[in-house]
Each structure stands twice: as structure tokens, then as C-alpha cells.
Amino acid sequence: MLQLVIGNKNYSSWSLRPWLVLQALDIPFTEINLSFNDPDFKLKARQYSPTAKVPVLLDHDFAVWDTLAIVEYLAEHFPDAGVWPADPQARATARSLAAEMHSSFGALRSAMPMNVEASLPGIGMSEGVQRDIDRLVSAWADCRARFGDGGPFLCGAFSAVDAFFAPVILRLTTHAVALPAEAQAYVDAMLALPALQEWCREARLEHDYVECDEPYRSAAEAAAARTAS
Ligand SMILES: N[C@@H](CCC(=O)N[C@@H](CS)C(=O)NCC(=O)O)C(=O)O
């Protein structure tokens, strides 16, 4: 049985991506949960990955780290699961978008970190963030127009490309960002996905977030604030 090593569900945007692929596509796996609040996080993570980061996929004693590599490993080992779209052009576009999400959108990511528990409407917006959001909206619209027939997701049926955008969808939701109707419909379809709902329910159960005026507090800062109060 595969094992996925992940961080706090409230905060770990990277962990969410392969977890969602596994969960939504019914690929059997178990979780190993590490907490960023744990002072030994690095030590524990290094037992599984040379980067000492999460996520890590364990296939018995074989480790695959970094979300893109994990998702490709799943696509190779579960060819009928629908990890990527079947159509070659849809698949190449899905991979382009996943790679773009993996490497870009820096302004949005730093101003609106993933924080499922929080509600931060209006916080974090800037010109750079708006530019990232405009690119997201146009990328989604283009992909849906070309490959979206047959379902509400970017290439119709749910696939890995949607998992790559899941964290940004949660960021936009936490920050209550207004979107054009078509983009909002895609966000709504993602939020209705049972696997993503399960992640969010479990993230809220972690009770990691401390309300504050700042857009984001790291789990470690939140833990320190809890101890102090
Ligand atoms: N490029 C890596 C990024 C992994 C990453 O940065 N993970 C974060 C958690 S979301 C982490 O483990 N941070 C802990 C640390 O840097 O100490 C991937 O795609 O998996």
C-alpha cells in the first residue's frame, strides 16, 4: 500500500495536491501526518525525503518527493485511474498548467497563503496579486473552452491539473476574491468535490489557526501564540 507523508492540512498546499489526486481518483493509500508545529518536523521529514519537506510518496521503502514527480509516478503506476486526461493535447495542456502552477503565481502565493480555517476577505490584494488572478482566470477559461466538455473541471473530468489548482482555489476562497462567473463556477465545482471537502473538514479539525490582524500566521507562530495566551 502506498503511503503519503504530508504536513498540516490547514497550511500544506503542496501536500494537498498529491493527496487530492490519490483520494479523488480512489487510489488506495494511507497517510503519515507530520506537523509543522513539531520542533522535530525537519528531523522526521528527513527520514522520508532528502529535502526534509512534504509531501513524500512512499512505495514500500522507495521514496518519491516533489509533487510533480509524485503525480507522474502515480500516472505511470495507475494508468487507468485518469491521473492525466486521455487526449494528448488535453494532457499536454494539463501538464503545462500544472507546471505553471508549480513554478509561478508568486505574488498570490505569498500574499494569500493557504489557510483553510481562516476567513480573510479583502486582505492581501495588490496589483501583482490581481495580475496573477487575471492569469489564472484566463488560463482556466482557455483550458475549459478547449477541453472542458463533459464535466465541470479544467479538462472535463477531474484530473491532476485540478489538484494542482486546489490550493489556489482555497486561497481565493479564504480571501473571498471576486471572480468572473465562469471562473467562480469552476471554483464551486472544485469546492463541491467530496475529496476536497474531506481535506477541508480535517484541516479545520486541526485548529491550527489563531485569529489575528495579519493575513497569515505560520503554524509555529500560531502555536507560540497559543502557548503564550
Ligand atoms: N517543490 C516541493 C515543495 C515542497 C514544500 O515546500 N513543502 C513545504 C510544505 S507545504 C515544506 O515541507 N516545508 C517545510 C520546510 O521547508 O521546512 C513540492 O512540490 O513538493
CSV table of C-alpha atoms and ligand atoms in Angstrom, one decimal:
chain,number,residue,atom,x,y,z
A,1,MET,CA,0.0,0.0,0.0
A,2,LEU,CA,1.3,3.5,-0.9
A,3,GLN,CA,1.9,6.0,1.9
A,4,LEU,CA,1.8,9.7,1.6
A,5,VAL,CA,3.7,11.8,4.1
A,6,ILE,CA,2.0,15.2,4.5
A,7,GLY,CA,2.0,18.3,6.6
A,8,ASN,CA,-0.8,20.2,8.4
A,9,LYS,CA,-3.9,20.1,6.2
A,10,ASN,CA,-4.7,23.7,7.1
A,11,TYR,CA,-1.4,25.0,5.6
A,12,SER,CA,0.3,22.5,3.4
A,13,SER,CA,-0.6,23.4,-0.1
A,14,TRP,CA,2.0,21.1,-1.6
A,15,SER,CA,0.7,18.2,0.4
A,16,LEU,CA,-2.9,18.8,-0.8
A,17,ARG,CA,-2.1,18.3,-4.4
A,18,PRO,CA,-1.0,14.6,-4.5
A,19,TRP,CA,-3.4,13.8,-1.6
A,20,LEU,CA,-6.3,15.0,-3.7
A,21,VAL,CA,-5.1,13.0,-6.8
A,22,LEU,CA,-5.0,9.9,-4.6
A,23,GLN,CA,-8.3,10.5,-2.8
A,24,ALA,CA,-10.4,11.8,-5.7
A,25,LEU,CA,-9.2,9.0,-8.1
A,26,ASP,CA,-9.7,6.2,-5.5
A,27,ILE,CA,-6.1,5.1,-5.4
A,28,PRO,CA,-5.5,3.3,-2.1
A,29,PHE,CA,-3.1,4.9,0.3
A,30,THR,CA,-2.5,5.7,3.9
A,31,GLU,CA,-1.3,9.0,5.4
A,32,ILE,CA,1.7,9.7,7.5
A,33,ASN,CA,1.0,13.0,9.2
A,34,LEU,CA,3.8,15.4,10.2
A,35,SER,CA,3.1,18.7,11.9
A,36,PHE,CA,4.9,21.9,11.2
A,37,ASN,CA,4.3,22.7,14.9
A,38,ASP,CA,6.5,19.8,15.9
A,39,PRO,CA,10.0,21.1,16.7
A,40,ASP,CA,11.3,17.8,15.3
A,41,PHE,CA,9.5,18.3,12.0
A,42,LYS,CA,12.7,18.6,10.0
A,43,LEU,CA,14.2,15.6,11.6
A,44,LYS,CA,11.1,13.5,11.0
A,45,ALA,CA,10.7,14.7,7.4
A,46,ARG,CA,14.3,13.9,6.6
A,47,GLN,CA,13.7,10.3,7.5
A,48,TYR,CA,11.5,10.1,4.4
A,49,SER,CA,13.0,12.7,2.0
A,50,PRO,CA,16.4,14.2,1.3
A,51,THR,CA,14.7,17.6,1.1
A,52,ALA,CA,13.2,17.2,4.6
A,53,LYS,CA,10.0,18.6,3.0
A,54,VAL,CA,6.5,17.2,2.5
A,55,PRO,CA,4.8,15.7,0.5
A,56,VAL,CA,6.7,12.4,0.0
A,57,LEU,CA,5.2,9.3,-1.6
A,58,LEU,CA,6.4,6.0,-0.2
A,59,ASP,CA,6.1,2.9,-2.3
A,60,HIS,CA,7.3,0.4,0.4
A,61,ASP,CA,10.8,1.7,1.0
A,62,PHE,CA,11.0,3.7,-2.2
A,63,ALA,CA,10.5,7.5,-1.8
A,64,VAL,CA,9.3,10.0,-4.4
A,65,TRP,CA,9.4,13.6,-3.4
A,66,ASP,CA,8.2,16.8,-5.0
A,67,THR,CA,4.5,17.0,-6.2
A,68,LEU,CA,5.2,16.9,-9.9
A,69,ALA,CA,7.3,13.7,-9.6
A,70,ILE,CA,4.8,12.1,-7.3
A,71,VAL,CA,1.9,12.7,-9.7
A,72,GLU,CA,3.9,11.4,-12.6
A,73,TYR,CA,4.7,8.2,-10.6
A,74,LEU,CA,1.0,7.8,-9.9
A,75,ALA,CA,0.2,8.2,-13.6
A,76,GLU,CA,2.7,5.5,-14.5
A,77,HIS,CA,1.6,3.1,-11.9
A,78,PHE,CA,-2.1,3.6,-12.2
A,79,PRO,CA,-2.6,4.1,-16.0
A,80,ASP,CA,-6.4,3.6,-15.8
A,81,ALA,CA,-7.0,5.9,-12.9
A,82,GLY,CA,-7.3,9.1,-15.1
A,83,VAL,CA,-4.5,11.0,-13.4
A,84,TRP,CA,-4.0,13.0,-16.7
A,85,PRO,CA,-6.6,13.4,-19.4
A,86,ALA,CA,-6.5,10.7,-22.1
A,87,ASP,CA,-6.4,13.1,-25.1
A,88,PRO,CA,-2.8,14.0,-25.9
A,89,GLN,CA,-3.4,17.7,-26.4
A,90,ALA,CA,-5.5,18.0,-23.3
A,91,ARG,CA,-2.8,16.1,-21.4
A,92,ALA,CA,0.0,18.3,-22.6
A,93,THR,CA,-2.1,21.4,-21.7
A,94,ALA,CA,-2.9,20.0,-18.3
A,95,ARG,CA,0.8,19.3,-17.7
A,96,SER,CA,1.7,22.8,-18.9
A,97,LEU,CA,-0.8,24.3,-16.5
A,98,ALA,CA,0.4,22.1,-13.6
A,99,ALA,CA,4.0,23.1,-14.2
A,100,GLU,CA,3.0,26.8,-14.4
A,101,MET,CA,1.2,26.5,-11.1
A,102,HIS,CA,4.2,24.7,-9.6
A,103,SER,CA,6.6,27.5,-10.6
A,104,SER,CA,4.6,30.8,-10.9
A,105,PHE,CA,2.0,32.9,-9.2
A,106,GLY,CA,4.5,34.1,-6.6
A,107,ALA,CA,2.6,37.3,-5.7
A,108,LEU,CA,-0.6,35.5,-5.0
A,109,ARG,CA,1.1,32.7,-3.1
A,110,SER,CA,3.0,35.0,-0.7
A,111,ALA,CA,0.2,37.5,-0.1
A,112,MET,CA,-2.6,34.8,0.3
A,113,PRO,CA,-1.1,31.6,1.8
A,114,MET,CA,-3.3,28.6,2.1
A,115,ASN,CA,-5.2,28.8,5.4
A,116,VAL,CA,-8.4,26.7,5.2
A,117,GLU,CA,-9.5,27.6,8.7
A,118,ALA,CA,-9.2,31.4,8.3
A,119,SER,CA,-11.6,33.9,6.7
A,120,LEU,CA,-9.7,36.9,5.5
A,121,PRO,CA,-11.9,38.8,3.0
A,122,GLY,CA,-10.2,41.7,1.3
A,123,ILE,CA,-6.8,41.0,2.8
A,124,GLY,CA,-3.7,40.5,0.7
A,125,MET,CA,-4.9,42.1,-2.6
A,126,SER,CA,-2.3,44.1,-4.6
A,127,GLU,CA,-1.6,44.9,-8.3
A,128,GLY,CA,0.7,41.9,-8.5
A,129,VAL,CA,-1.8,39.6,-6.9
A,130,GLN,CA,-4.5,40.8,-9.3
A,131,ARG,CA,-2.2,40.1,-12.2
A,132,ASP,CA,-1.8,36.5,-11.0
A,133,ILE,CA,-5.5,36.2,-10.6
A,134,ASP,CA,-6.1,37.5,-14.1
A,135,ARG,CA,-3.7,34.9,-15.5
A,136,LEU,CA,-5.5,32.2,-13.5
A,137,VAL,CA,-8.9,33.3,-14.8
A,138,SER,CA,-7.6,33.3,-18.4
A,139,ALA,CA,-5.8,30.0,-18.2
A,140,TRP,CA,-8.9,28.3,-16.7
A,141,ALA,CA,-11.2,29.8,-19.4
A,142,ASP,CA,-8.9,28.8,-22.2
A,143,CYS,CA,-8.5,25.2,-20.9
A,144,ARG,CA,-12.2,24.8,-20.3
A,145,ALA,CA,-13.1,26.2,-23.7
A,146,ARG,CA,-10.8,23.8,-25.5
A,147,PHE,CA,-11.0,20.6,-23.3
A,148,GLY,CA,-13.7,21.1,-20.7
A,149,ASP,CA,-16.7,19.4,-22.5
A,150,GLY,CA,-18.0,16.5,-20.5
A,151,GLY,CA,-17.5,17.9,-17.0
A,152,PRO,CA,-17.1,20.9,-14.8
A,153,PHE,CA,-13.3,20.6,-14.4
A,154,LEU,CA,-10.5,22.1,-16.5
A,155,CYS,CA,-10.3,19.1,-18.9
A,156,GLY,CA,-13.9,17.9,-18.3
A,157,ALA,CA,-13.4,15.1,-15.8
A,158,PHE,CA,-11.3,15.7,-12.6
A,159,SER,CA,-7.6,15.1,-13.2
A,160,ALA,CA,-4.2,16.1,-11.7
A,161,VAL,CA,-4.3,19.6,-13.2
A,162,ASP,CA,-7.3,20.4,-11.0
A,163,ALA,CA,-5.4,19.1,-8.0
A,164,PHE,CA,-2.6,21.5,-8.8
A,165,PHE,CA,-5.0,24.4,-8.6
A,166,ALA,CA,-6.8,23.1,-5.5
A,167,PRO,CA,-4.7,25.2,-3.1
A,168,VAL,CA,-5.1,28.4,-5.0
A,169,ILE,CA,-8.9,27.8,-5.0
A,170,LEU,CA,-8.8,27.5,-1.2
A,171,ARG,CA,-6.6,30.7,-1.1
A,172,LEU,CA,-9.2,32.6,-3.2
A,173,THR,CA,-12.0,31.3,-1.0
A,174,THR,CA,-10.3,32.3,2.3
A,175,HIS,CA,-9.6,35.8,0.9
A,176,ALA,CA,-13.1,36.0,-0.7
A,177,VAL,CA,-11.7,37.1,-4.0
A,178,ALA,CA,-14.4,38.2,-6.5
A,179,LEU,CA,-14.1,36.2,-9.8
A,180,PRO,CA,-15.8,36.3,-13.2
A,181,ALA,CA,-18.8,33.9,-13.3
A,182,GLU,CA,-17.1,31.2,-15.3
A,183,ALA,CA,-14.1,31.1,-13.0
A,184,GLN,CA,-16.4,31.1,-10.0
A,185,ALA,CA,-18.3,28.1,-11.5
A,186,TYR,CA,-15.0,26.2,-11.7
A,187,VAL,CA,-14.1,27.1,-8.1
A,188,ASP,CA,-17.6,26.0,-7.0
A,189,ALA,CA,-17.2,22.6,-8.8
A,190,MET,CA,-13.9,22.1,-7.0
A,191,LEU,CA,-15.3,23.1,-3.6
A,192,ALA,CA,-18.1,20.5,-4.2
A,193,LEU,CA,-15.6,17.7,-4.8
A,194,PRO,CA,-16.1,15.3,-1.8
A,195,ALA,CA,-12.3,14.7,-1.6
A,196,LEU,CA,-11.6,18.4,-1.3
A,197,GLN,CA,-14.4,18.8,1.3
A,198,GLU,CA,-12.8,16.0,3.3
A,199,TRP,CA,-9.4,17.7,3.3
A,200,CYS,CA,-11.0,21.0,4.4
A,201,ARG,CA,-13.0,19.3,7.2
A,202,GLU,CA,-9.8,17.6,8.5
A,203,ALA,CA,-7.9,20.9,8.2
A,204,ARG,CA,-10.5,22.7,10.4
A,205,LEU,CA,-10.2,19.9,12.9
A,206,GLU,CA,-6.5,20.7,13.4
A,207,HIS,CA,-7.4,24.1,15.0
A,208,ASP,CA,-4.1,25.5,13.9
A,209,TYR,CA,-5.0,29.0,13.1
A,210,VAL,CA,-5.1,31.8,15.6
A,211,GLU,CA,-7.3,34.8,14.6
A,212,CYS,CA,-5.2,37.9,14.1
A,213,ASP,CA,-5.0,41.1,12.1
A,214,GLU,CA,-2.2,39.7,9.9
A,215,PRO,CA,-3.2,37.9,6.7
A,216,TYR,CA,-1.3,34.8,7.8
A,217,ARG,CA,0.5,33.4,10.8
A,218,SER,CA,2.7,30.3,10.4
A,219,ALA,CA,1.7,27.2,12.3
A,220,ALA,CA,4.8,27.7,14.5
A,221,GLU,CA,3.8,31.4,15.3
A,222,ALA,CA,0.2,30.2,16.0
A,223,ALA,CA,1.5,27.6,18.4
A,224,ALA,CA,3.7,30.1,20.2
A,225,ALA,CA,0.7,32.5,20.5
A,226,ARG,CA,-1.4,29.7,21.9
A,227,THR,CA,1.2,28.8,24.5
A,228,ALA,CA,1.5,32.5,25.4
A,229,SER,CA,-2.2,33.1,25.8
B,1,LIG,N1,8.5,21.7,-4.6
B,1,LIG,C1,8.1,20.9,-3.5
B,1,LIG,C2,7.8,21.9,-2.4
B,1,LIG,C3,7.6,21.2,-1.0
B,1,LIG,C4,7.5,22.2,0.1
B,1,LIG,O1,8.0,23.3,0.1
B,1,LIG,N2,6.8,21.7,1.2
B,1,LIG,C5,6.6,22.5,2.4
B,1,LIG,C6,5.2,22.3,3.0
B,1,LIG,S1,3.9,22.8,2.0
B,1,LIG,C7,7.5,22.0,3.5
B,1,LIG,O2,7.7,20.9,3.7
B,1,LIG,N3,8.0,23.0,4.3
B,1,LIG,C8,8.8,22.7,5.4
B,1,LIG,C9,10.1,23.3,5.5
B,1,LIG,O3,10.5,23.9,4.4
B,1,LIG,O4,10.7,23.2,6.5
B,1,LIG,C10,7.0,20.0,-3.9
B,1,LIG,O5,6.4,20.2,-5.0
B,1,LIG,O6,6.6,19.1,-3.2
